[in-house]
Coordinates of C-alpha atoms and ligand atoms in Angstrom, one line a residue:
X1 CA 25.6 42.9 -12.5
X2 CA 28.9 44.3 -11.1
X3 CA 27.1 45.5 -8.0
X4 CA 27.4 41.9 -7.0
X5 CA 29.2 42.8 -3.8
X6 CA 26.2 44.9 -2.8
X7 CA 23.7 42.6 -4.3
X8 CA 25.0 39.7 -2.4
X9 CA 25.6 41.5 0.9
X10 CA 22.4 43.4 1.1
X11 CA 19.7 41.9 -1.0
X12 CA 19.9 38.4 0.4
X13 CA 19.8 37.2 3.9
X14 CA 23.4 36.2 4.0
X15 CA 25.9 35.7 6.7
X16 CA 29.0 37.5 7.7
X17 CA 31.2 36.4 4.9
X18 CA 30.7 39.7 3.0
X19 CA 30.3 41.9 6.0
X20 CA 33.6 43.6 5.9
X21 CA 36.9 43.6 4.1
X22 CA 40.0 42.4 6.0
X23 CA 40.6 45.1 8.5
X24 CA 44.2 46.4 8.5
X25 CA 46.2 47.4 11.5
X26 CA 48.9 49.9 11.9
X27 CA 52.0 49.0 13.9
X28 CA 53.4 52.5 13.9
X29 CA 50.4 54.2 15.2
X30 CA 50.6 57.6 16.6
X31 CA 48.1 58.1 19.4
X32 CA 48.0 61.9 19.2
X33 CA 47.3 61.7 15.6
X34 CA 44.4 59.4 16.1
X35 CA 42.8 61.9 18.6
X36 CA 43.4 64.7 16.1
X37 CA 41.4 62.8 13.5
X38 CA 38.3 63.2 15.7
X39 CA 37.1 59.8 14.9
X40 CA 34.1 60.5 17.0
X41 CA 32.8 63.5 15.0
X42 CA 29.6 62.7 13.1
X43 CA 29.5 63.0 9.4
X44 CA 29.6 66.5 8.0
X45 CA 26.4 68.4 7.9
X46 CA 25.5 68.8 4.3
X47 CA 24.0 71.9 3.0
X48 CA 22.6 72.9 -0.3
X49 CA 25.0 74.5 -2.9
X50 CA 25.5 78.2 -2.7
X51 CA 25.1 79.1 -6.4
X52 CA 27.1 82.3 -6.3
X53 CA 30.1 80.6 -4.7
X54 CA 33.3 82.5 -5.4
X55 CA 35.1 79.4 -6.5
X56 CA 33.5 76.3 -8.0
X57 CA 35.0 73.4 -6.1
X58 CA 33.1 70.8 -8.1
X59 CA 35.6 70.1 -10.9
X60 CA 38.4 69.8 -8.3
X61 CA 36.3 67.5 -6.2
X62 CA 35.4 65.3 -9.2
X63 CA 39.1 64.9 -9.9
X64 CA 39.8 64.1 -6.3
X65 CA 37.1 61.4 -6.3
X66 CA 38.6 59.7 -9.4
X67 CA 42.1 59.7 -7.8
X68 CA 40.7 58.5 -4.5
X69 CA 39.0 55.5 -6.2
X70 CA 42.1 54.6 -8.2
X71 CA 44.2 54.6 -5.1
X72 CA 41.5 52.6 -3.3
X73 CA 41.6 49.9 -6.1
X74 CA 45.4 49.8 -6.0
X75 CA 45.3 49.1 -2.2
X76 CA 42.5 46.6 -2.5
X77 CA 42.4 44.9 -5.8
X78 CA 40.0 42.2 -4.6
X79 CA 37.4 44.8 -3.7
X80 CA 38.0 46.4 -7.1
X81 CA 37.2 43.0 -8.8
X82 CA 33.9 42.9 -6.9
X83 CA 32.8 46.2 -8.2
X84 CA 33.9 45.5 -11.8
X85 CA 37.3 47.3 -11.9
X86 CA 39.8 44.8 -13.3
X87 CA 43.0 46.7 -13.8
X88 CA 44.7 45.1 -10.8
X89 CA 42.9 41.8 -11.1
X90 CA 46.1 39.7 -10.9
X91 CA 47.2 41.0 -7.5
X92 CA 46.2 39.2 -4.3
X93 CA 47.2 41.5 -1.4
X94 CA 48.9 39.8 1.5
X95 CA 47.0 41.1 4.6
X96 CA 50.1 41.6 6.8
X97 CA 51.0 44.4 9.2
X98 CA 52.9 46.2 6.6
X99 CA 49.9 46.4 4.3
X100 CA 47.7 47.6 7.2
X101 CA 50.1 50.4 7.9
X102 CA 49.9 51.4 4.2
X103 CA 46.1 51.4 4.3
X104 CA 46.0 53.4 7.5
X105 CA 48.3 56.0 6.1
X106 CA 46.1 56.2 3.0
X107 CA 43.0 56.8 5.1
X108 CA 44.6 59.4 7.3
X109 CA 46.1 61.3 4.3
X110 CA 42.8 61.3 2.4
X111 CA 40.9 62.5 5.4
X112 CA 43.3 65.3 5.7
X113 CA 43.0 66.1 1.9
X114 CA 39.2 66.2 2.3
X115 CA 39.5 69.4 4.4
X116 CA 40.2 71.4 1.3
X117 CA 36.6 71.0 0.3
X118 CA 33.6 72.8 1.7
X119 CA 30.3 71.0 1.5
X120 CA 28.6 74.4 1.1
X121 CA 30.5 75.0 -2.1
X122 CA 29.6 71.7 -3.7
X123 CA 26.5 70.6 -5.6
X124 CA 24.1 68.3 -3.7
X125 CA 25.5 65.1 -5.2
X126 CA 29.1 66.0 -4.5
X127 CA 28.2 67.3 -1.0
X128 CA 26.7 63.9 -0.1
X129 CA 29.7 62.1 -1.8
X130 CA 32.0 64.1 0.5
X131 CA 30.0 63.0 3.6
X132 CA 30.1 59.4 2.4
X133 CA 33.9 59.4 1.8
X134 CA 34.6 61.1 5.1
X135 CA 32.4 58.6 7.0
X136 CA 34.1 55.7 5.3
X137 CA 37.6 56.9 6.1
X138 CA 36.8 57.5 9.7
X139 CA 35.2 54.0 9.9
X140 CA 38.2 52.3 8.3
X141 CA 40.7 54.0 10.7
X142 CA 38.5 52.9 13.6
X143 CA 38.4 49.3 12.3
X144 CA 42.2 49.2 12.2
X145 CA 42.9 50.9 15.5
X146 CA 40.0 49.8 17.7
X147 CA 37.9 47.1 16.4
X148 CA 40.8 44.9 15.2
X149 CA 38.8 42.0 13.8
X150 CA 41.9 40.9 12.0
X151 CA 43.1 39.6 15.4
X152 CA 40.0 37.7 16.4
X153 CA 38.0 36.8 13.3
X154 CA 39.7 34.0 11.3
X155 CA 36.7 33.9 8.9
X156 CA 37.7 37.2 7.3
X157 CA 40.7 35.5 5.7
X158 CA 39.2 33.9 2.6
X159 CA 40.6 34.8 -0.8
X160 CA 38.2 32.5 -2.7
X161 CA 35.4 35.0 -3.4
X162 CA 37.4 37.2 -5.8
X163 CA 38.8 34.1 -7.5
X164 CA 35.2 33.1 -8.1
X165 CA 34.3 36.5 -9.6
X166 CA 37.3 36.3 -12.0
X167 CA 36.4 32.8 -12.9
X168 CA 32.7 33.4 -13.6
X169 CA 32.6 36.9 -15.1
X170 CA 33.1 37.1 -18.8
X171 CA 35.2 40.4 -18.9
X172 CA 37.9 38.9 -21.0
X173 CA 38.5 35.5 -22.6
X174 CA 38.6 32.5 -20.3
X175 CA 42.2 31.6 -21.1
X176 CA 43.3 35.1 -20.1
X177 CA 41.3 35.0 -16.9
X178 CA 43.0 31.7 -16.0
X179 CA 46.4 33.3 -16.5
X180 CA 45.3 36.1 -14.2
X181 CA 44.2 33.5 -11.7
X182 CA 47.6 31.8 -12.0
X183 CA 49.4 35.0 -11.1
X184 CA 47.1 35.6 -8.2
X185 CA 47.6 32.1 -6.8
X186 CA 51.3 32.9 -6.2
X187 CA 50.4 34.9 -3.1
X188 CA 48.0 32.5 -1.6
X189 CA 50.5 30.7 0.7
X190 CA 51.8 34.1 2.0
X191 CA 48.2 35.2 2.4
X192 CA 47.4 32.4 4.9
X193 CA 50.7 32.8 6.7
X194 CA 49.8 36.5 7.3
X195 CA 46.4 35.4 8.6
X196 CA 48.1 33.1 11.1
X197 CA 50.5 35.8 12.2
X198 CA 47.6 38.3 12.7
X199 CA 45.3 36.1 14.7
X200 CA 45.7 36.4 18.5
X201 CA 42.7 35.2 20.4
X202 CA 39.8 34.3 18.1
X203 CA 36.2 33.6 19.2
X204 CA 35.1 30.0 19.0
X205 CA 32.1 31.0 16.9
X206 CA 34.4 32.7 14.3
X207 CA 36.7 29.7 14.4
X208 CA 34.1 27.3 13.4
X209 CA 32.8 29.6 10.7
X210 CA 36.3 29.9 9.4
X211 CA 36.8 26.2 9.3
X212 CA 33.5 25.8 7.4
X213 CA 34.2 28.6 4.9
X214 CA 37.8 27.5 4.3
X215 CA 36.5 24.2 3.1
X216 CA 34.6 26.2 0.6
X217 CA 37.9 27.9 -0.4
X218 CA 39.5 24.5 -0.8
X219 CA 36.7 23.6 -3.2
X220 CA 37.6 26.6 -5.3
X221 CA 41.2 25.5 -5.7
X222 CA 40.6 21.8 -5.9
X223 CA 37.4 21.7 -8.1
X224 CA 35.9 24.9 -9.4
X225 CA 39.0 26.3 -11.1
X226 CA 40.4 22.9 -12.3
X227 CA 36.9 22.2 -13.9
X228 CA 37.3 25.3 -16.1
X229 CA 40.7 24.4 -17.3
X230 CA 39.3 21.5 -19.2
X231 CA 37.2 23.7 -21.5
X232 CA 39.9 26.3 -22.0
X233 CA 42.6 26.6 -24.7
X234 CA 45.6 27.0 -22.4
X235 CA 48.9 26.0 -23.7
X236 CA 50.6 23.2 -21.9
X237 CA 53.3 25.1 -20.0
X238 CA 50.7 27.6 -18.8
X239 CA 48.3 24.9 -17.7
X240 CA 51.1 23.2 -15.8
X241 CA 52.1 26.3 -14.0
X242 CA 48.4 26.9 -13.1
X243 CA 48.2 23.3 -11.8
X244 CA 51.2 23.9 -9.6
X245 CA 49.8 27.1 -8.2
X246 CA 46.4 25.4 -7.5
X247 CA 48.2 22.6 -5.7
X248 CA 50.2 25.0 -3.5
X249 CA 47.1 27.1 -2.8
X250 CA 45.2 24.0 -1.7
X251 CA 48.0 23.0 0.6
X252 CA 48.0 26.4 2.1
X253 CA 44.2 26.3 2.8
X254 CA 44.6 22.8 4.3
X255 CA 47.4 23.9 6.7
X256 CA 45.2 26.9 7.6
X257 CA 42.4 24.5 8.5
X258 CA 44.7 22.4 10.6
X259 CA 45.9 25.5 12.4
X260 CA 42.3 26.6 13.0
X261 CA 41.4 23.2 14.4
X262 CA 44.4 23.2 16.7
X263 CA 43.5 26.7 17.9
X264 CA 40.0 25.6 18.5
X265 CA 41.0 22.6 20.6
X266 CA 43.5 24.8 22.6
X267 CA 40.9 27.5 23.3
X268 CA 38.2 25.0 24.1
X269 CA 40.5 23.5 26.7
X270 CA 41.8 26.6 28.2
X271 CA 38.5 28.5 28.2
X272 CA 40.4 31.6 27.0
X273 CA 38.6 32.2 23.7
X274 CA 37.5 35.7 23.1
X275 CA 33.8 36.3 23.8
X276 CA 31.9 36.7 20.6
X277 CA 29.7 39.3 22.1
X278 CA 31.3 42.7 21.4
X279 CA 29.6 44.6 24.3
X280 CA 28.0 48.0 24.5
X281 CA 31.0 50.2 23.8
X282 CA 32.2 48.6 20.6
X283 CA 28.6 48.0 19.5
X284 CA 27.7 51.7 19.7
X285 CA 30.8 52.7 17.7
X286 CA 30.3 50.0 15.1
X287 CA 26.6 51.0 14.8
X288 CA 27.6 54.6 14.3
X289 CA 30.2 53.8 11.6
X290 CA 28.2 51.2 9.7
X291 CA 24.7 52.6 9.9
X292 CA 25.4 56.3 10.1
X293 CA 22.1 56.8 11.8
X294 CA 20.8 59.6 13.9
X295 CA 19.8 57.0 16.5
X296 CA 22.1 55.2 18.8
X297 CA 22.1 51.4 18.8
X298 CA 20.3 51.4 22.1
X299 CA 17.6 53.9 20.9
X300 CA 17.0 51.7 17.9
X301 CA 16.7 48.7 20.1
X302 CA 14.0 50.4 22.2
X303 CA 12.2 51.5 19.0
X304 CA 12.2 47.9 17.8
X305 CA 10.8 46.7 21.2
X306 CA 7.8 49.0 20.8
X307 CA 7.4 48.2 17.1
X308 CA 7.2 44.5 18.1
X309 CA 4.4 45.2 20.6
X310 CA 2.5 47.3 18.1
X311 CA 2.8 44.6 15.4
X312 CA 1.6 42.0 17.9
X313 CA -1.4 44.1 18.9
X314 CA -2.3 44.6 15.2
X315 CA -1.9 40.9 14.4
X316 CA -4.0 39.9 17.4
X317 CA -6.8 42.3 16.4
X318 CA -6.8 41.0 12.8
X319 CA -6.8 37.4 13.9
X320 CA -9.7 38.0 16.2
X321 CA -11.6 39.6 13.3
X322 CA -11.0 36.9 10.7
X323 CA -10.7 33.8 12.9
X324 CA -14.3 32.7 12.4
X325 CA -13.8 32.8 8.6
X326 CA -11.2 30.1 8.7
X327 CA -12.0 28.1 11.9
X328 CA -15.8 28.2 12.2
X329 CA -16.1 25.4 14.8
X330 CA -13.1 26.3 16.9
X331 CA -13.0 28.9 19.5
X332 CA -10.0 31.2 19.3
X333 CA -7.2 30.1 21.7
X334 CA -6.7 32.3 24.8
X335 CA -3.0 32.5 24.0
X336 CA -3.5 35.0 21.3
X337 CA 0.0 34.8 19.9
X338 CA -0.6 31.1 19.5
X339 CA -3.8 31.9 17.6
X340 CA -1.9 34.3 15.3
X341 CA 0.6 31.5 14.6
X342 CA -2.1 29.0 13.8
X343 CA -3.9 31.4 11.5
X344 CA -0.6 32.2 9.7
X345 CA 0.1 28.6 9.2
X346 CA -3.4 28.0 7.8
X347 CA -3.2 30.9 5.4
X348 CA 0.2 29.9 4.2
X349 CA -1.3 27.0 2.4
X350 CA -2.5 29.4 -0.3
X351 CA 0.5 29.5 -2.7
X352 CA 1.4 28.9 -6.3
X353 CA 2.5 25.5 -7.5
X354 CA 6.2 25.0 -7.7
X355 CA 6.3 25.0 -11.5
X356 CA 4.4 28.3 -11.6
X357 CA 6.7 30.2 -9.2
X358 CA 8.8 32.0 -11.9
X359 CA 5.8 32.7 -14.1
X360 CA 3.8 34.1 -11.2
X361 CA 6.6 36.6 -10.5
X362 CA 6.7 37.6 -14.2
X363 CA 2.9 38.0 -14.1
X364 CA 2.9 40.2 -11.0
X365 CA 5.5 42.7 -12.0
X366 CA 3.4 44.8 -14.5
X367 CA 0.5 44.8 -12.1
X368 CA 2.6 46.2 -9.2
X369 CA 4.2 48.7 -11.6
X370 CA 0.7 49.9 -12.7
X371 CA -0.4 50.3 -9.2
X372 CA 2.6 52.5 -8.5
X373 CA 2.0 54.6 -11.6
X374 CA -1.8 54.9 -11.2
X375 CA -1.4 56.0 -7.6
X376 CA 1.4 58.5 -8.5
X377 CA 3.6 57.1 -5.8
X378 CA 6.9 57.8 -7.6
X379 CA 8.3 58.2 -11.1
X380 CA 9.3 55.3 -13.2
X381 CA 11.5 55.1 -16.3
X382 CA 10.2 52.8 -19.1
X383 CA 13.5 53.2 -20.9
X384 CA 15.3 51.2 -18.1
X385 CA 13.0 48.1 -17.8
X386 CA 13.5 45.4 -15.2
X387 CA 14.4 42.1 -16.7
X388 CA 13.1 39.1 -14.9
X389 CA 15.3 36.1 -15.6
X390 CA 16.3 32.7 -14.1
X391 CA 19.2 33.1 -11.7
X392 CA 22.5 32.2 -13.5
X393 CA 23.6 28.7 -12.4
X394 CA 26.7 29.8 -10.5
X395 CA 24.7 32.2 -8.4
X396 CA 22.0 29.7 -7.3
X397 CA 21.9 28.1 -4.0
X398 CA 21.0 31.0 -1.7
X399 CA 17.8 32.9 -2.0
X400 CA 14.9 32.4 -4.4
X401 CA 15.0 36.0 -5.6
X402 CA 17.5 38.8 -5.7
X403 CA 18.2 41.9 -7.8
X404 CA 21.4 42.4 -9.8
X405 CA 21.9 46.0 -10.6
X406 CA 24.5 47.4 -13.0
X407 CA 27.7 48.2 -11.3
X408 CA 29.5 51.6 -11.1
X409 CA 31.8 50.8 -14.0
X410 CA 29.0 49.4 -16.2
X411 CA 26.1 51.7 -15.3
X412 CA 24.0 51.2 -18.4
X413 CA 23.8 47.5 -18.2
X414 CA 20.4 45.8 -17.5
X415 CA 18.9 45.4 -14.1
X416 CA 18.0 41.8 -13.5
X417 CA 15.5 40.3 -11.2
X418 CA 17.0 36.9 -10.6
X419 CA 14.5 34.2 -9.7
X420 CA 15.7 30.7 -9.0
X421 CA 13.3 27.9 -10.2
X422 CA 12.7 25.5 -7.4
X423 CA 14.2 22.6 -9.5
X424 CA 16.9 21.6 -6.9
X425 CA 14.4 21.3 -4.1
X426 CA 12.9 18.1 -2.8
X427 CA 9.0 18.1 -2.6
X428 CA 9.2 18.8 1.0
X429 CA 11.7 21.7 0.7
X430 CA 9.7 23.2 -2.2
X431 CA 6.5 23.0 -0.1
X432 CA 8.1 24.7 2.8
X433 CA 9.5 27.4 0.6
X434 CA 6.2 28.0 -1.2
X435 CA 4.4 28.3 2.2
X436 CA 6.9 30.9 3.2
X437 CA 6.5 32.8 -0.1
X438 CA 2.7 32.3 -0.1
X439 CA 0.1 34.2 -2.0
X440 CA 0.6 37.4 0.1
X441 CA 4.3 37.3 1.0
X442 CA 5.3 36.7 -2.6
X443 CA 3.7 40.0 -3.5
X444 CA 5.5 41.7 -0.7
X445 CA 8.8 40.1 -1.8
X446 CA 8.3 41.5 -5.3
X447 CA 7.6 44.9 -3.9
X448 CA 10.8 44.7 -1.8
X449 CA 13.1 43.3 -4.5
X450 CA 11.7 45.1 -7.5
X451 CA 9.0 47.8 -7.6
X452 CA 9.2 50.2 -5.8
X453 CA 11.9 48.5 -3.8
X454 CA 15.5 47.8 -4.9
X455 CA 15.0 48.1 -8.7
X456 CA 13.1 51.4 -8.6
X457 CA 15.5 52.8 -6.0
X458 CA 18.6 52.0 -7.9
X459 CA 17.0 53.2 -11.1
X460 CA 16.5 56.6 -9.5
X461 CA 20.0 56.5 -8.0
X462 CA 21.4 56.0 -11.5
X463 CA 19.8 59.2 -12.8
X464 CA 22.7 61.1 -11.2
X465 CA 25.3 58.4 -11.3
X466 CA 27.9 58.6 -8.6
X467 CA 30.5 55.9 -8.4
X468 CA 31.1 56.9 -4.7
X469 CA 27.4 56.3 -3.8
X470 CA 27.3 53.1 -5.8
X471 CA 30.5 51.6 -4.3
X472 CA 30.1 52.8 -0.8
X473 CA 26.4 52.4 -0.7
X474 CA 24.8 52.8 2.8
X475 CA 23.3 49.5 3.4
X476 CA 20.7 50.8 5.9
X477 CA 19.4 53.3 3.3
X478 CA 19.2 50.7 0.5
X479 CA 17.6 48.0 2.6
X480 CA 15.6 50.5 4.6
X481 CA 14.1 51.9 1.4
X482 CA 13.0 48.4 0.2
X483 CA 11.4 47.7 3.6
X484 CA 9.8 51.2 3.7
X485 CA 8.3 50.6 0.2
X486 CA 6.4 47.5 1.4
X487 CA 4.5 49.5 4.0
X488 CA 4.1 52.5 1.8
X489 CA 2.4 50.4 -0.9
X490 CA 0.0 48.7 1.5
X491 CA -0.8 52.1 3.1
X492 CA -1.6 53.4 -0.4
X493 CA -4.1 50.6 -0.9
X494 CA -2.1 47.9 -2.6
X495 CA -3.9 44.6 -1.7
X496 CA -7.2 46.4 -1.0
X497 CA -6.5 46.6 2.7
X498 CA -7.3 42.9 2.9
X499 CA -6.8 41.8 6.5
X500 CA -5.0 38.7 5.4
X501 CA -2.5 40.9 3.5
X502 CA -1.9 43.1 6.6
X503 CA -1.5 40.0 8.8
X504 CA 1.2 38.5 6.5
X505 CA 2.9 41.8 6.0
X506 CA 3.1 42.1 9.8
X507 CA 4.7 38.7 10.1
X508 CA 7.2 39.8 7.3
X509 CA 7.9 43.1 8.9
X510 CA 8.3 41.5 12.3
X511 CA 11.3 39.7 11.0
X512 CA 13.3 42.9 10.5
X513 CA 12.1 44.3 13.8
X514 CA 13.1 41.1 15.7
X515 CA 16.5 41.0 13.9
X516 CA 17.3 44.3 15.6
X517 CA 16.1 43.2 19.0
X518 CA 18.1 40.0 18.6
X519 CA 21.3 41.6 17.5
X520 CA 21.4 44.1 20.3
X521 CA 20.2 41.5 22.9
X522 CA 22.9 39.1 21.9
X523 CA 25.8 41.4 21.3
X524 CA 25.2 43.8 24.2
X525 CA 22.7 42.3 26.7
X526 CA 24.1 38.7 26.8
X527 CA 21.0 37.0 25.5
X528 CA 21.4 33.2 25.5
X529 CA 20.4 30.7 22.8
X530 CA 17.2 29.4 24.3
X531 CA 15.8 32.9 24.8
X532 CA 16.8 33.9 21.3
X533 CA 15.0 30.8 19.8
X534 CA 11.9 31.6 21.9
X535 CA 11.9 35.2 20.5
X536 CA 12.2 34.0 16.9
X537 CA 9.8 31.1 17.1
X538 CA 7.1 32.2 19.5
X539 CA 7.1 35.9 19.0
X540 CA 8.1 36.2 15.4
X541 CA 6.5 33.0 14.2
X542 CA 9.6 31.5 12.5
X543 CA 10.3 27.9 11.9
X544 CA 13.0 26.2 14.0
X545 CA 15.5 25.8 11.1
X546 CA 15.2 29.5 10.3
X547 CA 15.5 30.5 13.9
X548 CA 18.6 28.3 14.5
X549 CA 20.3 29.7 11.4
X550 CA 19.5 33.2 12.6
X551 CA 21.1 32.5 16.0
X552 CA 24.3 31.3 14.3
X553 CA 24.4 34.4 12.1
X554 CA 23.8 36.7 15.0
X555 CA 26.8 35.2 16.9
X556 CA 29.2 35.9 14.0
X557 CA 27.9 39.2 12.7
X558 CA 27.4 42.4 14.6
X559 CA 25.1 45.4 13.8
X560 CA 24.4 44.3 10.2
X561 CA 21.1 42.7 11.2
X562 CA 19.8 46.1 12.3
X563 CA 20.4 47.8 9.0
X564 CA 16.9 46.9 7.5
X565 CA 15.0 48.2 10.5
X566 CA 17.1 51.3 11.1
X567 CA 16.9 52.5 7.5
X568 CA 13.2 51.8 7.5
X569 CA 12.5 53.6 10.8
X570 CA 14.5 56.6 9.8
X571 CA 12.9 57.0 6.3
X572 CA 9.4 56.6 7.8
X573 CA 10.1 59.0 10.7
X574 CA 11.5 61.5 8.2
X575 CA 8.5 61.3 6.0
X576 CA 6.2 61.9 8.9
X577 CA 8.4 64.8 10.1
X578 CA 8.2 66.5 6.6
X579 CA 4.4 66.0 6.5
X580 CA 4.2 67.9 9.8
X581 CA 6.5 70.6 8.6
X582 CA 5.0 71.1 5.1
X583 CA 1.3 70.6 5.9
X584 CA -0.7 71.0 2.6
X585 CA 2.4 71.4 0.5
X586 CA 3.5 67.8 1.3
X587 CA 3.2 65.5 -1.8
X588 CA 4.1 61.9 -1.4
X589 CA 5.4 61.4 -5.0
X590 CA 7.6 64.6 -4.8
X591 CA 9.0 63.4 -1.5
X592 CA 9.9 60.0 -2.9
X593 CA 11.5 61.3 -6.1
X594 CA 13.5 63.9 -4.2
X595 CA 14.6 61.4 -1.5
X596 CA 15.8 58.9 -4.0
X597 CA 17.6 61.5 -6.1
X598 CA 20.4 61.5 -3.6
X599 CA 21.3 58.0 -4.3
X600 CA 22.6 55.4 -1.8
X601 CA 23.6 57.9 0.9
X602 CA 22.9 57.5 4.6
X603 CA 19.3 58.5 5.5
X604 CA 20.6 61.1 8.0
X605 CA 22.7 62.8 5.2
X606 CA 19.8 62.9 2.8
X607 CA 17.6 64.3 5.6
X608 CA 20.0 67.1 6.3
X609 CA 20.2 68.0 2.6
X610 CA 16.4 68.0 2.1
X611 CA 15.7 70.0 5.3
X612 CA 18.3 72.6 4.3
X613 CA 16.7 72.9 0.8
X614 CA 13.3 73.2 2.3
X615 CA 14.6 76.0 4.6
X616 CA 15.8 77.9 1.6
X617 CA 12.6 77.4 -0.3
X618 CA 10.5 78.8 2.5
X619 CA 8.6 81.9 1.5
X620 CA 10.1 84.9 3.4
Ligands
LIG1 ZN1 16.5 43.9 0.3
LIG2 ZN1 1.1 23.6 -0.2

């Protein structure tokens, strides 16, 4: 449940709103010091523990991690609220230069402190935690010093999300949560003033996003919080104070919107807005910090180009094979991609009725689980079952399905597979949704979200619980695993190698491949809107509304769209590499169990650990 931050950011196809926390800036920056931090150095190579180490560094490192987290929560109480740590829930940090300087100092100090630990003297879980903390600290310093989104992305200033978590999470009585909210509200006017002070030259794309999202923030202060006061037992003076705070907060949001609109008009006129495309140099650095891959952004882009060609070739060959089965009297069109598109549209008619959607997901879960068990693909844990439930009301509105895993501070809670009934949809919307999640794709979605995708992965990760890996989860690993698990299931015979299943899978997989191509093409190669829509609609078989939404998202986010494909490619390539290396000794189930035992660490870090261990295990 508390993994909401991760759940929302990674498991749904969402926009940039949760892409990154406000990025601080240091005014008293020491250039030499930055160089000395070797921000460019890749994450530490992780080796297996040396059992006879002279000093056991593990207890000391455990203590370090706890302190590191506590200091992190103090500096970023909103982030803390998202992961379920509520000690500082009444503090809203004002994102001004002073605070950025504090944050930067913290990152530099912690990075320095990490040097007392040697990955070789830590157990595998701690060694990977060390690599994760180090990678994060380097990234944060880079975001402050170089990326500087706080100067050009007005959409990152939005305090509403954490207010929403406090309002909707039942961690203490409502009346107490409302008093917490009241204290937090005091800083909202200053918060927006700091935003205005920070912003120099925004992009037009982020300006419109900020205007749109700030109306959402306004709704929080004008409607959502006031609605809850009615049902609470607040005493009159407290309720009055809250009302005043809400009023002042709403005024602050409104003036921010006015300021944004004025800025928008000014920049539209002068033509001096910042280009939303970040360019090759920033892209490669951001890719390295966010994905922590062994590939560069450009290498991944090239991989995606060949993956697209390969998928097209497979889809064309399947279509040629089964075309006569569905269109007896029609010759297959010469434009083979058009033929593929026509066949996919035809097959999409096979789907459940709207009132059966939730039941069908419930029905499939044990079947998929049994396939995984019977084929010995990976271990499962019957003591931690997945609970399929209707999505709670306040979380509805985005995707039809998502997984809520227990958070780091509540690790034994249930894992929920949230499914939204299609009640809010018009007939037309429901039909379009059901065609998208048709007979075949719905099964692939269940594999991705649940078994052996997100649910199974997180269940394995929780066997050696690490707050660090849970909080700073590597998105490419988590999403990459879910995408990998789809193909792995089909390769193992799930769906009986039915050509229709492979065709639909290819369309589904094409989406993550094309996201990578799109992201790099737009951010680095200057791809224009029409070319992007052509790529999405004619080469990835997407509907116009989906394609237009994707274009918008790709103009306001950077790199995040590549995380699914990068994690998937790296896991797949690593598996093939190990098969080669191990020959007859390779066992798929052992590989999966071992791989997942490292938790949500970057694939490159897991690979290093596993290869080192294999090296040690080699018969001399
Ligand atoms: Zn996912
Ligand atoms: Zn239909």
